[in-house]
Amino acid sequence: DVKVTQSSRYLVKRTGEKVFLECVQDMDHENMFWYRQDPGLGLRLIYFSYDVKMKEKGDIPEGYSVSREKKERFSLILESASTNQTSMYLCASSPLYEQYFGPGTRLTVT
Amino acid sequence: QKEVEQNSGPLSVPEGAIASLNCTYSDRGSQSFFWYRQYSGKSPELIMSIYSNGDKEDGRFTAQLNKASQYVSLLIRDSQPSDSATYLCAVDPRTGNQFYFGTGTSLTVIP
């Protein structure tokens, strides 16, 4: 079975804090993704990576950055958290076509 | 125009009935199509993938693809209360793994 883990299920941060969300997959997948999911807006792609140290912007990269130093780990960074970044954050990994999701991190920024 | 459109529902069916979920997409060059199930408060779980026209069956689930009509559907036979969830349609418009997701259809199976 594909295993994608995320560092926290729930996280509460204050406005202006730097926030790190980590994702780890154990299937040697090339591709990894970060999404956010909001009611009525569905899943929106923030960033993705198809190789170590490679990254591509998705549809909503503003206010976020990513890091992929090792193949199995893909980190999402909120440089200065804002209340409009309160959301469910989902990491996914993919060998080629299908994407497999981690359990998600529900982030609240107060 | 949205890349992927689904009826938001909610869709309610009695236990044992067939649930039919529909999805249309805008990019005619799309090659890969997926259905995910998402329980409330949980992450999406892949349940079906389909790549060529026609039907693909897996247990009680059947995915149907019609590329000419840009339409993909999911049928759930003998629906169970445990099938109550939101179903997301995802489309890969080109090789490169960047999916587009619909906003999901909420399904409730009534015992």
Coordinates of C-alpha atoms in Angstrom, one line a residue:
Chain A
D1 CA 0.0 0.0 0.0
V2 CA 1.1 3.5 -0.7
K3 CA 1.9 5.4 2.4
V4 CA 1.8 9.2 2.5
T5 CA 2.2 10.9 5.9
Q6 CA 1.9 14.5 6.9
S7 CA 3.5 16.0 10.0
S8 CA 0.4 17.2 11.7
R9 CA -3.3 16.6 11.5
Y10 CA -4.3 19.8 13.2
L11 CA -2.2 23.0 13.5
V12 CA -3.0 26.4 15.0
K13 CA -0.7 29.3 14.2
R14 CA -0.7 33.1 14.7
T15 CA -0.7 35.6 11.9
G16 CA 2.8 36.4 10.7
E17 CA 4.3 33.1 11.9
K18 CA 6.4 31.0 9.5
V19 CA 4.7 27.6 9.1
F20 CA 6.2 24.4 7.9
L21 CA 4.1 21.5 6.7
E22 CA 5.9 18.3 5.9
C23 CA 4.9 15.4 3.7
V24 CA 6.7 12.0 3.4
Q25 CA 6.0 9.1 1.0
D26 CA 7.6 5.7 1.2
M27 CA 7.0 4.5 -2.4
D28 CA 9.9 6.1 -4.2
H29 CA 7.4 8.3 -6.2
E30 CA 8.9 10.9 -8.5
N31 CA 6.0 13.4 -8.3
M32 CA 4.7 15.1 -5.2
F33 CA 2.0 17.8 -4.8
W34 CA 0.6 20.3 -2.3
Y35 CA -3.1 21.3 -2.5
R36 CA -5.4 23.2 -0.3
Q37 CA -9.1 22.4 -0.1
D38 CA -11.7 24.9 0.8
P39 CA -15.5 24.5 0.9
G40 CA -17.1 25.4 -2.4
L41 CA -13.6 25.9 -4.1
G42 CA -12.5 22.3 -4.2
L43 CA -8.9 21.2 -4.4
R44 CA -6.5 23.8 -5.7
L45 CA -2.9 23.0 -6.6
I46 CA -0.3 25.2 -4.8
Y47 CA 3.0 23.6 -5.9
F48 CA 4.3 20.4 -7.3
S49 CA 7.6 18.7 -7.8
Y50 CA 8.7 16.0 -10.3
D51 CA 12.2 15.5 -9.0
V52 CA 14.5 16.3 -6.1
K53 CA 15.2 20.0 -6.0
M54 CA 12.7 20.7 -8.8
K55 CA 9.5 22.6 -8.2
E56 CA 6.7 24.0 -10.3
K57 CA 4.0 26.6 -9.4
G58 CA 0.5 25.4 -9.4
D59 CA -2.6 27.6 -9.6
I60 CA -2.3 29.4 -6.3
P61 CA 1.4 29.7 -5.3
E62 CA 1.3 33.2 -3.8
G63 CA 2.3 33.2 -0.1
Y64 CA 3.8 29.8 -0.2
S65 CA 7.1 28.2 -1.0
V66 CA 8.3 24.5 -1.1
S67 CA 11.3 22.5 -0.6
R68 CA 12.3 19.1 -1.8
E69 CA 15.8 18.1 -0.7
K70 CA 15.1 14.4 -0.7
K71 CA 12.9 12.3 -3.0
E72 CA 10.6 11.1 -0.2
R73 CA 10.0 14.5 1.5
F74 CA 8.2 17.5 0.2
S75 CA 7.7 20.5 2.5
L76 CA 5.3 23.4 2.2
I77 CA 6.3 26.7 3.8
L78 CA 4.0 29.6 4.6
E79 CA 6.5 32.4 4.9
S80 CA 4.2 34.7 6.9
A81 CA 0.9 33.1 7.7
S82 CA -2.3 35.0 7.2
T83 CA -5.9 34.3 8.1
N84 CA -6.8 33.6 4.5
Q85 CA -4.5 30.6 4.6
T86 CA -6.7 28.8 7.1
S87 CA -7.5 25.7 5.2
M88 CA -7.1 21.9 4.8
Y89 CA -3.7 21.2 3.3
L90 CA -3.3 18.0 1.4
C91 CA -0.1 16.4 0.1
A92 CA -0.2 13.8 -2.6
S93 CA 2.4 11.6 -4.4
S94 CA 2.3 9.9 -7.7
P95 CA 4.4 7.3 -9.6
L96 CA 3.1 8.3 -13.0
Y97 CA -0.7 8.8 -13.3
E98 CA -2.6 8.2 -10.1
Q99 CA -2.2 10.5 -7.1
Y100 CA -2.3 9.2 -3.6
F101 CA -3.1 11.6 -0.8
G102 CA -1.9 11.9 2.8
P103 CA -4.3 12.4 5.7
G104 CA -4.2 16.2 5.5
T105 CA -3.4 19.0 7.9
R106 CA -6.1 21.3 9.0
L107 CA -4.4 24.6 9.6
T108 CA -6.0 27.5 11.4
V109 CA -4.3 30.9 11.4
T110 CA -5.6 33.2 14.1
Chain B
Q1 CA -15.6 27.8 -17.9
K2 CA -14.3 25.3 -15.2
E3 CA -12.0 22.6 -16.3
V4 CA -14.0 19.9 -14.6
E5 CA -17.6 20.1 -13.7
Q6 CA -19.7 17.9 -11.4
N7 CA -23.2 18.2 -10.1
S8 CA -22.7 19.3 -6.5
G9 CA -25.7 17.4 -5.3
P10 CA -26.5 16.4 -2.8
L11 CA -27.6 13.1 -4.3
S12 CA -29.6 10.8 -2.1
V13 CA -30.3 7.1 -3.0
P14 CA -31.9 4.3 -1.0
E15 CA -29.8 1.4 0.2
G16 CA -29.4 -1.2 -2.6
A17 CA -30.0 1.3 -5.4
I18 CA -27.6 2.4 -8.2
A19 CA -26.0 5.8 -7.6
S20 CA -24.9 7.6 -10.7
L21 CA -22.3 10.4 -10.5
N22 CA -21.4 12.5 -13.5
C23 CA -18.5 14.6 -14.6
T24 CA -17.7 16.7 -17.7
Y25 CA -14.4 18.2 -18.7
S26 CA -13.3 20.9 -21.0
D27 CA -9.9 19.8 -22.3
R28 CA -10.5 17.5 -25.3
G29 CA -6.9 16.3 -25.1
S30 CA -7.3 14.8 -21.6
Q31 CA -6.0 11.3 -21.3
S32 CA -6.5 10.1 -17.7
F33 CA -9.5 10.2 -15.5
F34 CA -10.0 9.3 -11.8
W35 CA -12.6 9.1 -9.2
Y36 CA -11.9 9.7 -5.6
R37 CA -14.0 9.2 -2.5
Q38 CA -13.7 11.6 0.4
Y39 CA -15.4 11.0 3.7
S40 CA -16.1 14.1 5.9
G41 CA -12.9 15.3 7.5
K42 CA -10.8 12.8 5.7
S43 CA -8.5 13.0 2.6
P44 CA -9.5 11.8 -0.9
E45 CA -9.1 8.1 -1.6
L46 CA -8.6 6.8 -5.1
I47 CA -11.3 4.3 -6.1
M48 CA -11.2 4.2 -9.9
S49 CA -9.0 5.2 -12.8
I50 CA -9.9 5.0 -16.5
Y51 CA -7.9 5.8 -19.5
S52 CA -9.8 4.6 -22.6
N53 CA -13.4 4.9 -23.8
G54 CA -15.9 2.4 -22.5
D55 CA -16.6 0.9 -19.1
K56 CA -14.3 -0.3 -16.4
E57 CA -15.7 -2.4 -13.5
D58 CA -14.2 -2.9 -10.1
G59 CA -16.5 -4.7 -7.6
R60 CA -19.6 -2.5 -7.2
F61 CA -18.0 0.4 -9.0
T62 CA -18.1 1.0 -12.7
A63 CA -16.4 4.0 -14.4
Q64 CA -17.6 5.0 -17.8
L65 CA -15.7 7.2 -20.2
N66 CA -16.8 8.9 -23.4
K67 CA -14.1 11.1 -24.8
A68 CA -16.1 12.3 -27.7
S69 CA -18.7 13.8 -25.3
Q70 CA -16.0 14.7 -22.8
Y71 CA -17.9 12.9 -20.1
V72 CA -17.0 10.5 -17.4
S73 CA -19.3 8.8 -14.9
L74 CA -19.2 6.6 -11.9
L75 CA -21.9 4.0 -11.1
I76 CA -22.2 2.5 -7.7
R77 CA -24.3 -0.6 -7.6
D78 CA -26.0 -2.0 -4.5
S79 CA -25.3 1.3 -2.7
Q80 CA -24.5 1.0 1.0
P81 CA -24.7 3.6 3.8
S82 CA -20.9 3.3 3.9
D83 CA -20.8 4.8 0.4
S84 CA -22.1 8.1 1.8
A85 CA -19.3 10.5 1.0
T86 CA -18.2 13.2 -1.5
Y87 CA -17.0 11.9 -4.8
L88 CA -14.4 13.9 -6.7
C89 CA -13.7 13.6 -10.4
A90 CA -10.2 14.3 -11.5
V91 CA -8.8 14.8 -15.0
D92 CA -5.3 14.8 -16.2
P93 CA -5.4 17.1 -19.2
R94 CA -1.9 16.1 -20.4
T95 CA 1.0 14.1 -19.4
G96 CA 2.7 15.8 -16.5
N97 CA 0.5 14.8 -13.7
Q98 CA -1.2 18.1 -13.0
F99 CA -4.8 17.1 -12.2
Y100 CA -7.9 19.2 -12.4
F101 CA -10.5 18.3 -9.8
G102 CA -14.2 18.9 -9.8
T103 CA -15.7 20.3 -6.6
G104 CA -17.3 17.0 -5.8
T105 CA -20.8 15.4 -5.6
S106 CA -22.1 14.7 -2.1
L107 CA -23.8 11.2 -2.0
T108 CA -26.0 10.0 0.8
V109 CA -27.2 6.4 0.9
I110 CA -30.4 6.1 3.0
P111 CA -30.8 2.9 5.0

